[in-house]
Coordinates of C-alpha atoms and ligand atoms in Angstrom, one line a residue:
M1 CA 84.2 -25.4 -6.4
K2 CA 85.4 -22.8 -4.7
N3 CA 83.9 -19.2 -4.8
K4 CA 80.6 -20.5 -5.9
L5 CA 78.0 -18.1 -6.0
T6 CA 74.7 -19.7 -5.5
V7 CA 71.3 -18.5 -7.1
E8 CA 69.1 -21.3 -7.5
L9 CA 67.9 -23.8 -5.7
P10 CA 68.6 -26.4 -9.8
P11 CA 66.8 -29.9 -8.5
K12 CA 69.6 -32.4 -7.3
A13 CA 70.7 -35.6 -9.5
G14 CA 68.9 -38.5 -8.8
F15 CA 65.7 -36.3 -6.7
T16 CA 62.1 -35.8 -7.8
P17 CA 62.0 -32.3 -9.2
L18 CA 59.4 -29.4 -7.7
C19 CA 59.0 -28.2 -11.1
V20 CA 60.7 -28.4 -14.6
P21 CA 60.5 -27.8 -17.8
E22 CA 58.5 -29.9 -20.9
I23 CA 59.9 -30.5 -23.6
R24 CA 58.5 -32.9 -26.5
G25 CA 56.8 -30.6 -29.2
N26 CA 58.1 -28.9 -31.9
E27 CA 60.5 -27.1 -29.6
W28 CA 63.9 -28.8 -31.6
K29 CA 62.6 -28.4 -34.8
Y30 CA 61.4 -24.6 -34.9
V31 CA 65.1 -22.8 -32.6
K32 CA 66.3 -25.1 -35.6
E33 CA 65.0 -22.8 -37.9
C34 CA 65.7 -20.6 -36.1
L35 CA 70.0 -22.0 -36.2
D36 CA 69.5 -22.4 -39.9
T37 CA 68.8 -19.3 -41.2
G38 CA 70.6 -17.6 -38.7
W39 CA 67.6 -15.3 -36.7
V40 CA 68.6 -15.9 -34.0
S41 CA 68.6 -12.6 -32.3
S42 CA 65.5 -9.8 -31.1
V43 CA 63.5 -9.9 -35.3
G44 CA 62.6 -12.8 -37.2
Q45 CA 59.3 -14.1 -37.2
Y46 CA 59.0 -16.0 -34.1
V47 CA 59.4 -13.0 -32.1
E48 CA 56.2 -12.1 -33.3
R49 CA 54.2 -15.3 -34.1
F50 CA 54.7 -15.5 -29.9
E51 CA 53.5 -12.2 -29.0
Q52 CA 50.3 -13.3 -31.6
D53 CA 49.4 -16.6 -30.1
V54 CA 49.4 -16.0 -26.4
A55 CA 46.8 -12.8 -27.3
H56 CA 44.6 -15.1 -29.6
F57 CA 45.3 -17.5 -26.6
V58 CA 44.4 -15.1 -23.8
G59 CA 42.0 -13.0 -25.7
A60 CA 43.9 -10.3 -25.6
R61 CA 44.2 -7.1 -28.7
F62 CA 47.5 -7.5 -28.6
G63 CA 50.8 -8.8 -27.3
V64 CA 54.5 -7.1 -25.9
A65 CA 57.2 -9.9 -25.7
T66 CA 60.2 -9.4 -23.4
V67 CA 63.5 -11.3 -21.9
N68 CA 61.3 -12.0 -18.9
G69 CA 58.1 -11.6 -16.7
T70 CA 60.1 -9.0 -14.5
A71 CA 61.2 -7.0 -16.9
A72 CA 57.4 -7.2 -18.2
L73 CA 55.6 -6.2 -15.3
H74 CA 58.7 -2.8 -15.2
V75 CA 57.6 -1.7 -18.7
A76 CA 53.3 -3.2 -17.9
L77 CA 53.8 -0.1 -15.1
R78 CA 55.7 2.8 -16.0
V79 CA 53.1 2.8 -19.5
A80 CA 50.5 2.5 -17.7
G81 CA 51.7 6.1 -16.6
V82 CA 53.0 4.7 -12.8
Q83 CA 55.8 7.4 -12.0
A84 CA 58.2 8.0 -9.4
D85 CA 56.3 8.3 -5.5
D86 CA 53.5 6.3 -6.5
E87 CA 51.7 3.8 -4.7
V88 CA 51.1 0.7 -5.7
L89 CA 49.0 -2.3 -4.2
I90 CA 50.9 -5.5 -4.6
S91 CA 49.7 -8.8 -2.9
T92 CA 52.0 -9.5 0.0
L93 CA 52.7 -13.0 -0.8
T94 CA 54.3 -13.1 -3.4
F95 CA 57.5 -13.9 -6.1
I96 CA 59.1 -10.5 -5.1
A97 CA 59.3 -9.1 -9.2
P98 CA 56.4 -7.6 -9.4
A99 CA 57.3 -6.0 -5.8
N100 CA 60.9 -5.2 -7.3
A101 CA 59.2 -3.4 -10.8
I102 CA 57.3 -0.8 -8.7
R103 CA 60.8 0.2 -7.2
Y104 CA 62.1 0.8 -11.1
T105 CA 59.8 3.2 -11.4
G106 CA 60.1 4.8 -8.4
A107 CA 56.6 4.0 -6.9
W108 CA 56.7 2.4 -3.8
P109 CA 54.5 -0.7 -2.9
V110 CA 51.7 -1.3 -0.4
F111 CA 51.1 -4.3 0.4
I112 CA 48.0 -5.9 1.2
D113 CA 47.4 -9.6 2.7
A114 CA 46.2 -12.5 1.2
E115 CA 42.7 -13.9 1.9
P116 CA 42.3 -17.8 3.6
Q117 CA 40.7 -19.6 1.2
Y118 CA 42.5 -20.3 -2.0
W119 CA 45.3 -18.0 -0.9
Q120 CA 45.3 -14.7 -3.2
M121 CA 44.8 -10.8 -3.0
D122 CA 41.9 -10.1 -0.1
P123 CA 39.7 -8.4 -2.3
Q124 CA 38.0 -7.2 1.0
K125 CA 41.7 -5.6 2.4
V126 CA 42.3 -3.7 -1.0
A127 CA 38.7 -1.7 -0.4
D128 CA 39.3 -0.7 3.3
F129 CA 42.8 0.6 2.3
L130 CA 41.9 2.4 -0.2
E131 CA 38.4 3.4 1.5
K132 CA 39.6 4.3 4.7
K133 CA 43.3 4.7 4.4
C134 CA 43.4 7.0 1.3
Q135 CA 41.8 10.3 0.4
W136 CA 40.2 11.9 -2.8
R137 CA 42.0 14.5 -3.8
D138 CA 41.9 17.0 -6.8
G139 CA 40.6 13.6 -9.5
A140 CA 43.3 11.4 -7.4
L141 CA 43.6 8.7 -4.9
Y142 CA 46.3 9.8 -1.9
N143 CA 47.6 7.5 1.0
R144 CA 46.8 9.9 3.6
T145 CA 49.9 8.4 6.2
T146 CA 51.9 9.4 3.0
A147 CA 51.2 12.1 1.4
R148 CA 51.4 9.7 -2.0
R149 CA 49.5 8.9 -4.5
V150 CA 47.6 6.0 -5.5
K151 CA 47.8 5.3 -9.0
A152 CA 47.8 1.5 -9.5
I153 CA 47.5 -2.6 -8.4
I154 CA 49.0 -4.6 -8.9
P155 CA 47.2 -8.1 -8.4
V156 CA 49.5 -11.3 -8.2
H157 CA 47.2 -14.5 -9.4
I158 CA 50.2 -17.1 -7.6
L159 CA 50.0 -20.8 -7.5
G160 CA 48.2 -20.7 -10.6
H161 CA 44.4 -19.7 -9.0
P162 CA 42.8 -16.2 -10.5
V163 CA 42.4 -14.0 -8.1
D164 CA 39.4 -12.4 -7.0
L165 CA 39.3 -9.2 -9.3
R166 CA 35.6 -8.0 -9.7
P167 CA 35.4 -6.1 -6.2
I168 CA 38.8 -4.5 -7.2
L169 CA 37.9 -4.2 -10.0
E170 CA 35.4 -1.7 -9.0
V171 CA 37.1 -0.2 -6.3
A172 CA 39.8 0.7 -9.2
R173 CA 37.3 1.9 -11.6
K174 CA 35.7 4.5 -8.5
Y175 CA 39.2 5.9 -7.9
N176 CA 40.6 5.7 -11.2
L177 CA 43.2 3.2 -10.7
V178 CA 45.3 1.0 -13.4
V179 CA 44.7 -2.5 -13.0
I180 CA 47.9 -4.4 -14.3
E181 CA 47.4 -8.4 -13.7
D182 CA 50.3 -10.0 -12.7
A183 CA 49.8 -13.7 -14.7
T184 CA 52.7 -14.8 -15.0
E185 CA 52.6 -18.3 -12.8
S186 CA 48.7 -18.9 -14.3
L187 CA 48.7 -19.2 -17.7
G188 CA 45.6 -20.4 -19.0
A189 CA 43.4 -19.8 -15.6
K190 CA 39.9 -18.8 -15.8
Y191 CA 38.2 -16.1 -13.4
H192 CA 33.8 -16.5 -14.7
G193 CA 34.9 -18.6 -17.5
R194 CA 37.6 -15.7 -19.1
M195 CA 41.4 -16.5 -18.9
V196 CA 43.7 -14.6 -17.2
G197 CA 45.7 -11.8 -18.3
N198 CA 42.4 -10.4 -19.7
L199 CA 40.9 -8.5 -17.0
G200 CA 42.6 -5.5 -15.5
D201 CA 43.5 -2.8 -18.2
I202 CA 47.7 -4.9 -19.3
A203 CA 49.0 -7.8 -18.4
C204 CA 52.6 -9.7 -17.8
F205 CA 53.4 -13.2 -18.2
S206 CA 56.6 -15.1 -17.3
F207 CA 58.5 -18.4 -19.3
N208 CA 60.4 -18.9 -16.8
G209 CA 62.1 -22.1 -16.0
N210 CA 59.7 -23.6 -13.7
K211 CA 56.0 -22.1 -15.3
I212 CA 53.9 -23.6 -16.9
I213 CA 55.5 -22.9 -20.1
S214 CA 59.2 -22.3 -20.9
T215 CA 61.3 -20.1 -22.8
G216 CA 63.7 -20.9 -20.8
G217 CA 63.5 -17.7 -19.8
G218 CA 60.9 -14.5 -21.1
G219 CA 58.1 -12.8 -20.2
M220 CA 55.2 -11.3 -22.4
I221 CA 52.2 -8.0 -22.1
V222 CA 49.9 -8.1 -23.0
T223 CA 46.6 -5.3 -23.2
D224 CA 43.6 -4.5 -26.2
N225 CA 45.3 -0.7 -25.3
E226 CA 46.3 0.1 -28.7
E227 CA 48.6 2.9 -27.0
W228 CA 50.0 1.0 -24.5
A229 CA 50.7 -2.1 -26.2
R230 CA 52.7 0.4 -29.0
K231 CA 54.8 2.4 -26.1
A232 CA 55.7 -1.4 -24.5
K233 CA 57.3 -2.4 -27.9
Y234 CA 59.6 0.8 -27.4
L235 CA 60.4 1.3 -24.7
T236 CA 61.1 -2.5 -24.5
T237 CA 63.3 -2.0 -27.6
Q238 CA 66.1 0.8 -27.0
A239 CA 62.6 3.9 -27.9
K240 CA 64.4 4.2 -31.0
D241 CA 62.7 7.2 -33.0
D242 CA 64.9 6.6 -36.4
P243 CA 66.4 3.4 -36.3
L244 CA 68.0 3.8 -38.9
E245 CA 70.2 7.6 -37.4
Y246 CA 70.1 6.3 -33.9
V247 CA 67.8 8.9 -33.1
H248 CA 65.9 8.4 -29.5
N249 CA 63.8 10.8 -27.7
E250 CA 63.4 8.5 -24.4
I251 CA 64.8 6.5 -21.5
G252 CA 64.0 2.7 -23.2
Y253 CA 65.3 -0.7 -22.6
N254 CA 67.6 -3.5 -24.1
Y255 CA 64.2 -6.3 -22.9
R256 CA 63.3 -7.7 -26.3
L257 CA 62.4 -11.2 -26.1
T258 CA 65.3 -12.9 -29.1
N259 CA 64.0 -14.8 -32.0
L260 CA 65.2 -17.9 -30.8
L261 CA 63.5 -18.3 -27.3
A262 CA 60.3 -17.5 -28.8
A263 CA 60.8 -20.1 -31.2
M264 CA 60.3 -22.3 -28.0
G265 CA 57.6 -20.4 -27.2
C266 CA 55.8 -21.1 -30.6
A267 CA 56.2 -25.1 -30.1
Q268 CA 54.7 -24.8 -26.1
M269 CA 52.5 -22.5 -27.1
E270 CA 51.4 -25.3 -29.5
Q271 CA 51.3 -27.8 -26.0
L272 CA 49.7 -25.9 -24.0
P273 CA 46.4 -26.7 -23.0
E274 CA 47.6 -30.7 -22.8
F275 CA 50.1 -29.0 -20.3
I276 CA 46.6 -27.7 -18.0
A277 CA 45.5 -30.8 -19.0
A278 CA 48.2 -32.6 -17.1
K279 CA 48.5 -30.0 -14.2
R280 CA 44.9 -30.4 -13.6
R281 CA 45.1 -34.2 -13.4
I282 CA 48.4 -34.3 -10.9
A283 CA 46.9 -31.4 -8.9
S284 CA 43.7 -33.9 -9.2
S285 CA 46.2 -36.9 -7.9
Y286 CA 47.2 -35.4 -4.6
S287 CA 43.5 -33.8 -3.6
Q288 CA 42.7 -36.9 -3.7
A289 CA 44.9 -38.8 -2.0
L290 CA 45.0 -35.9 0.9
K291 CA 42.0 -35.2 1.4
S292 CA 41.5 -37.4 4.2
L293 CA 44.6 -36.9 5.8
P294 CA 44.7 -34.8 9.1
G295 CA 46.6 -31.6 9.3
I296 CA 46.7 -31.3 5.3
T297 CA 45.3 -29.1 3.4
S298 CA 45.4 -29.1 -0.1
M299 CA 45.2 -26.7 -2.5
S300 CA 41.1 -25.6 -3.7
E301 CA 40.0 -24.3 -6.5
A302 CA 37.3 -21.2 -6.4
P303 CA 33.4 -22.6 -7.9
W304 CA 34.3 -19.4 -9.8
A305 CA 37.6 -20.0 -10.5
Y306 CA 39.4 -22.3 -13.3
S307 CA 42.8 -23.4 -12.2
T308 CA 46.1 -24.7 -13.7
F309 CA 47.8 -25.8 -10.4
W310 CA 50.4 -24.8 -11.4
L311 CA 52.8 -25.3 -8.0
Y312 CA 50.1 -28.3 -6.0
T313 CA 50.3 -26.8 -3.1
I314 CA 49.7 -28.1 0.7
L315 CA 49.2 -26.8 4.0
V316 CA 50.4 -28.1 6.7
D317 CA 49.1 -27.0 10.3
R318 CA 52.0 -28.8 12.9
E319 CA 50.4 -29.7 15.9
I320 CA 47.6 -31.9 14.2
F321 CA 49.5 -32.9 11.7
G322 CA 52.9 -33.4 14.2
M323 CA 56.0 -32.1 12.3
D324 CA 55.3 -28.3 10.6
S325 CA 55.6 -27.9 7.1
R326 CA 59.8 -26.6 7.0
A327 CA 60.2 -30.7 9.2
L328 CA 57.8 -32.0 6.3
L329 CA 60.4 -30.7 3.9
R330 CA 63.2 -31.8 5.4
K331 CA 61.6 -35.9 5.6
L332 CA 61.0 -34.9 2.0
D333 CA 64.0 -34.2 1.1
Q334 CA 66.1 -37.4 2.7
S335 CA 63.2 -39.3 0.8
K336 CA 65.0 -37.6 -2.7
I337 CA 62.3 -35.3 -2.7
Q338 CA 62.1 -32.0 -4.0
T339 CA 59.5 -29.5 -2.3
R340 CA 59.9 -25.9 -1.7
P341 CA 58.3 -23.0 0.9
L342 CA 56.0 -20.1 -0.1
W343 CA 58.2 -17.2 0.2
E344 CA 58.8 -14.9 3.3
P345 CA 55.8 -12.6 2.5
M346 CA 56.6 -8.8 1.0
H347 CA 55.4 -6.6 4.6
R348 CA 58.4 -9.0 6.2
S349 CA 61.2 -8.3 3.5
K350 CA 64.3 -5.9 5.1
A351 CA 64.3 -5.8 0.5
F352 CA 61.1 -2.9 1.3
A353 CA 61.7 -2.6 5.0
D354 CA 60.8 0.8 4.1
C355 CA 58.0 0.7 2.8
G356 CA 54.0 1.1 5.2
A357 CA 53.6 -2.3 6.7
F358 CA 50.3 -3.9 7.5
D359 CA 49.2 -6.1 9.4
C360 CA 49.2 -9.7 6.6
P361 CA 47.9 -12.5 9.7
V362 CA 46.7 -14.6 6.5
A363 CA 49.7 -14.2 4.8
D364 CA 52.2 -14.8 7.7
Q365 CA 50.3 -17.9 8.2
L366 CA 50.7 -19.7 5.1
N367 CA 54.4 -18.8 4.7
R368 CA 54.1 -20.3 7.9
D369 CA 52.5 -23.7 6.8
A370 CA 53.0 -23.9 3.3
L371 CA 54.9 -26.8 1.5
S372 CA 54.9 -26.9 -2.9
L373 CA 54.9 -30.7 -3.9
P374 CA 56.3 -32.1 -7.1
C375 CA 54.7 -31.4 -9.8
S376 CA 55.8 -31.0 -13.1
V377 CA 54.2 -31.6 -15.9
G378 CA 55.7 -34.1 -17.0
L379 CA 56.0 -35.7 -13.4
A380 CA 55.7 -40.0 -14.0
D381 CA 52.8 -41.3 -11.4
D382 CA 55.4 -43.8 -9.7
D383 CA 56.9 -40.6 -8.5
L384 CA 53.4 -38.9 -7.5
Q385 CA 52.4 -41.8 -6.6
A386 CA 55.7 -41.9 -4.1
V387 CA 54.2 -38.8 -2.6
I388 CA 51.5 -39.2 -1.2
A389 CA 52.6 -43.0 0.2
I390 CA 55.5 -41.1 2.4
L391 CA 52.8 -38.4 2.9
T392 CA 51.0 -40.3 4.2
S393 CA 53.1 -43.0 5.8
S394 CA 52.1 -43.6 8.9
K395 CA 56.4 -44.2 9.4
L396 CA 56.9 -40.2 8.9
H397 CA 55.4 -39.7 12.2
H398 CA 58.0 -42.0 13.7
D399 CA 61.3 -42.2 12.6
Ligands
LIG401 C1 54.5 -13.6 -9.6 C2 56.0 -13.4 -10.5 N1 56.2 -12.5 -11.0 C3 56.9 -12.1 -11.5 C4 58.1 -12.8 -12.2 C5 58.8 -12.9 -13.1 O1 59.1 -13.3 -13.7 P1 60.7 -14.2 -14.6 O2 61.3 -14.8 -13.8 O3 60.5 -13.9 -16.0 O4 61.2 -12.1 -14.1 C6 57.4 -14.4 -11.3 C7 58.4 -16.1 -12.1 O5 59.5 -15.8 -11.3 C8 56.7 -14.8 -10.2 O6 56.1 -15.5 -10.3

């Protein structure tokens, strides 16, 4: 079609897709009920039930449903007191949304490298930055270079695996920094036996099309802090101080999830344990098959972690494997298998060219070498074996 603007890369027809939703429970029934009763908008029993279901699953006291994970992050930053010109530490190896959300508040991201083993935010580099590059003055921490106040840390639990959070929480407590978990990719993952999303001060989830559960689009803030939860609900519903008389004392947002989508979320939550088990099974099959393949490093799970393996990812060593990750992507594409590299690290992104740039060599290397493989919850075993067969076939290298 002429003038078509391409914003997404949908799976091509006949391809094994990277990661698509699994809809096989009560989704139709609950959504139909909304349609039959007319409760389709942002008021209705499913929105509240979905909030309770997610908060309960994570072990948090409160949940506040939002239109998407980016909106959840934006509001979480606001209720946590992040203000214009503050700085917020964030993993550089992430999808762009949390960095964007920081800029929506007028604050500035400071990008921190990944650690090489599990590819998550490096706690040592967080501590180094805070201890060596910042200064404690008048009850707050300031970046020596920019003179801006450092207010918060956003550890992003990427790909279904938790960040090593204890050392980050320790240093955050020392300097009175808020910890906002971006748990959008890791619903159901555990850190030392505790659910991610219930480790920091406030956390955010996403339910977009490729997440472990999907509402089409949707998000959630969870927290134990009642005042923050109340403020989040207020801000996400246009900051109404008197809903009848349309009195607003603050600028709010139209960020509340609809009942229609929350209905789908409730049905998806019922299946979450099965979905996690399926993801772990897929990961285990890949890891088993690829473990002795020279030049391929599989995604691993820390001894202190329970990963959902939300997006199964490998590293490709060009020298040993005989081709780099992008060449492998093209090869698999020829066999109708959709794969994807990880994100351009944020410290390289033009969108953040005016933010302080630090060396992030590990994130750069992961960006160069990583490739995510098909891992939908409903991935058929034949399709999984077909991906493995191509990866392990010597033909791959000689075509
Ligand atoms: C790490 C991360 N943060 C935030 C988001 C934003 O979520 P959403 O797409 O629901 O706005 C996503 C997913 O898209 C993500 O992967």
